[in-house]
Amino acid sequence: MILVTGGAGYIGSHAVVALLQAGQEVVVLDNLCNSSRESLTRVAQIAGRAPRFVHGDIRDRVLLDELFQQWPITAVMHFAGLKAVGESVRDPLRYYQTNVAGSITLCQAMADAGIFQLVFSSSATVYGESVSMPICERCPTGIPTNPYGQSKLMAENVLKTLADSDHRWSIALLRYFNPVGAHESGLIGEDPNGIPNNLLPYMLQVAVGRRPYLNVYGDDYPTPDGTGVRDYIHVLDLVDGHLRALERLALGGGVAVWNLGTGRGCSVLEMVRALEGVTGRALPFRVVARRSGDIAQCWADPTKAERELRWRATRDLRAMLEDAWRWQRLNPHGYQGDVEKAAAALAS
Ligand code: NAD
Ligand code: WQD
């Protein structure tokens, strides 16, 4: 049985579907601070069976001990965490407490329960502003420009020293590039609270008419069209990488770092044109000043994961955008809307 922390969230819910479909038993621990119970109802609809659900916090040691006693858990996929960069600048302690202290509490409870296999959600943000592209795992980590990024780097360092101190641990640090897209059913996807920070969720809200236009943050970067370049990866490819990492952990072997990206960079304007191609609608945008803390470009060298995990991203940008668009049209107001009504309206 696999414990999935943060399993009601965007990436976690897709991972739960993949685990259930792979025949695993799953228990989700989530405090629902950035997600809803509805995502797990939809997960059950897709997978044909439901995960167990525990409503609670990764920082709650008593709850973790009970949970590890109650279920025969053999490994943990640890997605739970806070991820809003701007919020982390305003409230850094909350970010360190959840993302760093929460991960420590989880590991302490795991060790006491004799569970030593952990897949951790890290981020390409730990590389800071890399000078050369693509970024491989040997590239030095940088100084992330915000407390969110710092918290991911701190958690990585905690986990590395933990694995060095006790060879029973087997830990995968998965550095995600830019996860986008949704399950092809359109039933689960990213459901940001308030104004989206990330590019694609914002573009989708413009495309469905919830916002008038996209702000393009700068067109004077040293990139081919002047806008920021990122490595967007389909969330389903990303969770595939987690399942491969989990298989690999069962073989033992300390701590390993893997980039999960496609190896291809895409600019903001390329994203705009590609989404227009998928929706058949013009996407209004305005070029505004650069966003503070943004880097010009960032894409992965994914060959280490290809070699060691036999994993490779297979879905292209069109599939990412088509799946994201299906999710957005069926659920214009995220999990708060009525998917059946939306589906009927789309069909008529
Ligand atoms: P998300 O916010 O959708 O999911 C995180 C889940 O964790 C939510 O369901 C939330 O309710 C839960 N959670 C938060 N604090 C908790 C706590 N103290 N106890 C229990 N549950 C808690 O975010 P996501 O995009 O699915 O991200 C998952 C992980 O991947 C995060 O750790 C994030 O930092 C990391 N990551 C995300 C991205 C991205 O762009 N989405 C990129 C790199 C890394
Ligand atoms: C992508 C590009 C923006 C919004 C952030 C976090 C990072 C990570 C993922 C977890 C950039 C441009 C964006 C908009 C725009 N999360 N943009 N208008 O900046 O690569 O990474 O999210 O670990 O930590 O920093 O992703 O989607 O915010 O931006 O022009 O309204 O789109 O400038 O070039 P980013 P993003």
XYZ file of C-alpha atoms and ligand atoms in Angstrom:
428
model
C 0.000 0.000 0.000
C 1.263 3.461 -0.960
C 0.696 6.603 1.115
C 0.166 9.631 -1.112
C 0.457 12.889 0.820
C -1.240 15.778 -0.983
C -3.133 13.209 -3.062
C -6.207 15.444 -3.462
C -4.114 18.134 -5.199
C -3.297 18.667 -8.859
C -0.360 16.317 -9.387
C -1.200 14.004 -6.482
C -4.700 13.219 -7.816
C -3.239 12.174 -11.177
C -0.680 10.016 -9.365
C -3.439 8.335 -7.349
C -5.267 7.416 -10.570
C -2.064 5.947 -12.039
C -1.309 3.980 -8.855
C -4.848 2.576 -8.626
C -4.762 1.649 -12.303
C -1.426 -0.094 -11.713
C -3.154 -2.256 -9.100
C -1.758 -0.564 -5.984
C -3.736 0.073 -2.810
C -3.581 3.774 -1.956
C -4.191 5.885 1.124
C -4.314 9.660 0.660
C -3.399 12.081 3.445
C -4.415 15.657 2.671
C -5.558 18.607 4.785
C -7.456 20.030 1.752
C -5.885 23.473 2.261
C -5.476 23.803 -1.507
C -7.793 21.118 -2.871
C -11.213 19.580 -2.486
C -12.628 16.164 -1.635
C -14.357 16.233 -5.041
C -11.052 15.506 -6.805
C -10.923 12.103 -5.097
C -14.542 11.352 -6.058
C -13.494 11.988 -9.652
C -10.349 9.866 -9.183
C -12.599 6.960 -8.124
C -14.796 7.558 -11.175
C -11.787 7.265 -13.497
C -10.046 4.370 -11.764
C -13.175 2.375 -10.922
C -12.227 2.212 -7.256
C -11.492 4.723 -4.538
C -8.363 5.381 -2.514
C -8.664 5.492 1.297
C -8.774 9.079 2.470
C -7.464 10.580 5.703
C -8.241 14.260 6.239
C -5.221 15.528 8.132
C -1.887 17.275 8.201
C 1.617 15.953 7.487
C 2.810 17.925 10.516
C 0.544 15.917 12.837
C 2.894 13.276 14.254
C 0.203 11.461 16.251
C -1.970 11.108 13.181
C 0.973 9.841 11.104
C 1.807 7.202 13.722
C -1.819 6.018 13.751
C -1.900 5.934 9.981
C 1.278 3.869 9.682
C -0.045 1.489 12.344
C -3.407 1.125 10.677
C -2.310 0.465 7.062
C 0.398 -1.828 5.653
C 2.192 1.053 3.910
C 5.451 0.219 2.143
C 6.311 3.523 0.431
C 5.311 7.185 0.413
C 4.786 9.601 -2.467
C 5.101 12.980 -0.826
C 3.300 15.719 -2.770
C 1.854 17.667 0.184
C 3.220 21.169 0.368
C 2.591 24.819 -0.348
C 3.618 26.099 -3.769
C 2.621 29.740 -4.321
C 5.798 31.746 -4.869
C 4.307 35.182 -4.037
C 2.590 33.900 -0.890
C 5.895 32.371 0.232
C 7.517 35.822 0.099
C 4.746 37.239 2.321
C 4.605 34.300 4.731
C 7.951 32.454 4.616
C 7.596 30.702 7.965
C 4.429 28.932 6.861
C 6.319 27.651 3.820
C 9.313 26.438 5.810
C 7.022 24.884 8.411
C 4.982 22.924 5.880
C 7.547 22.116 3.208
C 10.603 21.564 5.410
C 9.368 20.785 8.948
C 6.394 18.821 7.548
C 8.750 16.662 5.473
C 10.930 16.066 8.543
C 7.949 15.003 10.666
C 6.847 12.653 7.906
C 10.314 11.058 7.682
C 10.541 10.651 11.465
C 7.203 8.851 11.529
C 8.194 6.717 8.528
C 11.483 5.656 10.135
C 9.756 4.746 13.399
C 7.281 2.655 11.421
C 10.101 0.959 9.481
C 9.175 2.545 6.113
C 12.143 3.834 4.122
C 10.976 4.398 0.543
C 10.111 7.975 -0.359
C 9.400 9.819 -3.593
C 9.723 13.572 -3.070
C 8.255 16.369 -5.228
C 11.119 18.729 -5.876
C 11.382 21.424 -8.488
C 13.671 22.811 -11.170
C 13.535 25.993 -9.103
C 16.409 24.506 -7.016
C 18.765 25.166 -9.958
C 18.276 28.935 -9.573
C 19.464 30.880 -12.616
C 21.497 28.319 -14.550
C 23.843 29.727 -17.142
C 23.780 26.877 -19.622
C 20.874 24.904 -21.061
C 19.722 22.191 -20.891
C 19.979 21.616 -17.138
C 21.230 18.218 -16.007
C 21.263 16.822 -12.473
C 25.012 17.469 -12.140
C 24.443 21.211 -12.640
C 24.961 22.958 -9.312
C 21.885 24.021 -7.398
C 21.562 27.790 -7.206
C 20.060 30.212 -4.763
C 16.294 30.161 -5.317
C 14.953 33.711 -5.368
C 12.031 33.052 -3.024
C 11.201 31.132 0.178
C 9.181 28.511 -1.760
C 12.238 27.589 -3.823
C 14.471 27.726 -0.758
C 12.114 25.385 1.087
C 12.392 22.805 -1.726
C 16.197 23.032 -1.693
C 16.266 22.771 2.105
C 13.990 19.718 2.032
C 16.219 18.114 -0.613
C 19.277 18.686 1.584
C 17.502 17.220 4.610
C 16.594 14.115 2.603
C 20.120 13.730 1.173
C 21.742 13.820 4.592
C 19.082 11.485 5.949
C 19.811 8.892 3.243
C 23.562 9.258 3.887
C 23.048 8.692 7.614
C 21.054 5.478 7.307
C 21.350 3.170 4.339
C 17.903 1.694 4.805
C 16.528 4.831 3.128
C 15.770 4.840 -0.559
C 14.742 8.313 -1.720
C 13.909 9.780 -5.131
C 14.201 13.550 -5.491
C 12.173 14.331 -8.606
C 12.834 17.791 -9.994
C 9.784 18.794 -11.983
C 10.045 21.346 -14.741
C 6.644 22.939 -15.590
C 3.765 20.458 -15.114
C 0.669 21.259 -17.188
C -2.276 19.413 -18.727
C -4.897 17.173 -17.212
C -6.247 13.642 -17.297
C -7.648 12.917 -20.769
C -11.121 12.245 -19.277
C -11.441 15.947 -18.392
C -12.564 14.904 -14.896
C -9.459 15.984 -12.949
C -7.041 18.833 -13.508
C -5.475 21.912 -11.975
C -7.922 24.031 -9.971
C -6.061 27.106 -8.727
C -7.462 29.241 -5.933
C -7.984 32.893 -6.860
C -5.848 34.469 -9.559
C -3.597 31.811 -11.111
C 0.142 32.423 -10.777
C 1.168 30.014 -13.501
C 0.977 30.657 -17.205
C -1.299 27.932 -18.541
C -4.029 28.128 -15.834
C -4.146 31.883 -16.439
C -4.355 31.446 -20.218
C -7.166 28.918 -19.820
C -9.194 31.328 -17.697
C -8.755 33.963 -20.415
C -9.812 31.405 -23.044
C -13.072 30.601 -21.184
C -13.814 34.287 -20.634
C -13.161 34.456 -16.894
C -10.374 37.033 -17.455
C -10.073 39.633 -20.228
C -6.455 39.132 -21.313
C -3.129 37.545 -20.462
C -0.278 39.646 -19.121
C 2.915 38.525 -20.837
C 5.674 39.256 -18.369
C 8.349 40.798 -20.575
C 9.340 40.410 -24.220
C 12.915 41.616 -23.845
C 14.548 38.424 -22.557
C 17.541 37.014 -24.460
C 15.326 34.292 -26.014
C 14.273 33.834 -29.678
C 11.076 35.918 -29.370
C 12.001 37.796 -26.184
C 9.495 35.984 -23.925
C 10.340 33.470 -21.178
C 11.098 29.892 -22.217
C 10.108 26.866 -20.089
C 9.967 23.087 -20.352
C 6.253 22.240 -20.076
C 5.559 18.590 -19.261
C 2.248 16.726 -19.328
C 1.134 15.806 -15.817
C 0.446 12.229 -17.002
C 4.061 11.876 -18.180
C 5.172 13.332 -14.870
C 3.230 10.768 -12.823
C 4.541 7.986 -15.065
C 7.999 9.080 -13.943
C 6.862 8.705 -10.322
C 5.732 5.137 -10.891
C 9.084 4.307 -12.477
C 10.910 5.937 -9.581
C 8.816 3.944 -7.113
C 9.755 0.665 -8.839
C 13.375 1.719 -8.727
C 13.236 2.535 -4.980
C 12.194 -1.019 -4.232
C 15.706 -2.039 -5.398
C 17.255 0.124 -2.655
C 20.132 2.507 -3.200
C 20.214 5.685 -1.090
C 19.201 8.961 -2.657
C 18.873 9.757 -6.365
C 17.961 12.922 -8.225
C 16.052 12.843 -11.509
C 14.883 15.695 -13.717
C 11.374 15.220 -15.055
C 11.039 17.353 -18.168
C 10.689 16.901 -21.905
C 14.004 18.481 -22.880
C 12.209 21.038 -25.063
C 11.747 24.725 -24.325
C 8.678 26.712 -25.336
C 8.192 30.487 -25.115
C 5.161 32.333 -23.761
C 4.205 33.496 -27.256
C 4.550 29.959 -28.620
C 2.190 28.825 -25.858
C -0.299 31.546 -26.806
C -0.253 30.515 -30.491
C -0.497 26.824 -29.646
C -3.487 27.353 -27.338
C -5.186 29.479 -30.016
C -4.711 26.516 -32.378
C -6.401 24.183 -29.903
C -9.301 26.435 -28.884
C -9.876 28.029 -32.301
C -10.151 31.390 -30.507
C -7.824 34.385 -30.369
C -6.212 34.763 -26.958
C -5.951 38.449 -26.069
C -2.674 39.426 -24.394
C -0.663 42.494 -23.389
C 3.053 42.672 -22.874
C 3.829 44.098 -19.437
C 6.972 44.456 -17.314
C 9.011 41.408 -16.337
C 7.825 39.584 -13.190
C 10.372 39.944 -10.424
C 12.364 36.772 -9.741
C 11.647 35.234 -13.177
C 14.449 33.650 -15.148
C 14.751 33.962 -18.933
C 14.822 30.293 -19.792
C 14.838 26.845 -18.274
C 14.644 23.404 -19.831
C 15.718 19.959 -18.769
C 18.239 17.437 -19.862
C 16.055 14.391 -19.089
C 18.569 11.745 -20.221
C 19.410 10.527 -16.701
C 15.779 9.540 -16.087
C 15.626 8.016 -19.576
C 18.704 5.909 -18.853
C 18.081 4.937 -15.250
C 14.283 4.833 -15.035
C 13.539 3.879 -18.646
C 11.177 6.822 -18.639
C 10.604 9.477 -21.248
C 7.890 12.102 -21.717
C 5.768 11.024 -24.690
C 3.006 13.636 -24.883
C 3.603 16.732 -26.999
C 2.519 20.313 -26.421
C -0.687 19.830 -28.414
C -1.756 16.919 -26.184
C -0.941 18.987 -23.070
C -3.087 21.872 -24.295
C -5.946 19.741 -25.631
C -6.219 17.883 -22.313
C -5.962 21.088 -20.279
C -8.591 22.745 -22.494
C -10.979 19.792 -22.115
C -10.648 20.011 -18.316
C -11.195 23.778 -18.367
C -14.271 23.617 -20.636
C -15.884 20.829 -18.642
C -15.043 22.556 -15.354
C -14.959 26.322 -15.976
C -15.166 26.853 -12.205
C -12.976 23.944 -11.231
C -14.291 21.388 -8.761
C -16.994 23.793 -7.573
C -18.924 23.454 -10.826
C -21.192 20.655 -11.969
C -19.287 18.541 -14.478
C -22.411 16.764 -15.754
C -24.142 20.044 -16.572
C -21.003 21.326 -18.263
C -20.644 18.120 -20.296
C -24.300 18.287 -21.389
C -23.904 21.958 -22.391
C -20.804 21.116 -24.416
C -22.520 18.216 -26.154
C -25.622 20.256 -27.136
P -1.418 21.294 -5.021
O -1.499 22.476 -4.144
O -2.490 21.081 -6.030
O -1.285 19.955 -4.149
C -0.680 19.943 -2.888
C -1.639 19.232 -1.943
O -1.043 19.187 -0.635
C -2.986 19.946 -1.800
O -4.025 19.012 -1.974
C -2.960 20.488 -0.377
O -4.252 20.534 0.191
C -2.040 19.486 0.312
N -1.356 20.010 1.505
C -0.699 21.175 1.640
N -0.184 21.302 2.874
C -0.510 20.157 3.538
C -0.273 19.682 4.843
N 0.405 20.408 5.739
N -0.740 18.466 5.197
C -1.444 17.714 4.297
N -1.721 18.122 3.054
C -1.261 19.329 2.672
O 0.025 21.348 -5.742
P 0.623 20.444 -6.910
O 0.829 21.334 -8.076
O -0.137 19.200 -7.043
O 2.068 20.154 -6.305
C 2.390 18.958 -5.636
C 3.837 19.022 -5.188
O 4.674 19.220 -6.324
C 4.137 20.181 -4.239
O 5.040 19.733 -3.252
C 4.799 21.212 -5.139
O 5.681 22.056 -4.433
C 5.537 20.323 -6.111
N 5.803 20.967 -7.393
C 4.754 21.486 -8.111
C 5.001 22.130 -9.319
C 3.891 22.750 -10.114
O 4.168 23.609 -10.982
N 2.629 22.374 -9.910
C 6.314 22.204 -9.813
C 7.343 21.642 -9.056
C 7.069 21.033 -7.853
C 6.044 30.472 -17.054
C 6.394 31.617 -18.001
C 6.456 33.766 -16.928
C 2.186 33.898 -15.970
C 6.804 28.835 -11.283
C 7.547 28.732 -9.989
C 8.251 27.421 -9.883
C 7.349 26.251 -10.231
C 6.393 26.466 -11.342
C 6.974 24.729 -8.452
C 7.361 32.627 -17.403
C 5.347 33.714 -17.955
C 3.433 33.522 -16.414
C 1.517 34.973 -16.599
C 3.390 35.203 -18.095
N 6.600 25.648 -9.229
N 4.027 34.165 -17.465
N 2.162 35.578 -17.649
O 7.845 30.867 -13.521
O 8.598 28.732 -14.619
O 7.710 28.648 -12.359
O 5.847 27.766 -11.319
O 8.000 24.330 -8.114
O 8.792 27.356 -8.611
O 8.499 29.784 -9.927
O 6.160 29.106 -14.256
O 3.897 29.206 -15.198
O 4.591 30.961 -13.516
O 5.602 31.001 -15.809
O 3.919 35.800 -19.052
O 0.398 35.372 -16.231
O 5.203 32.357 -18.286
O 7.083 35.019 -16.931
O 8.198 33.071 -18.438
P 7.652 29.433 -13.704
P 4.972 30.067 -14.630
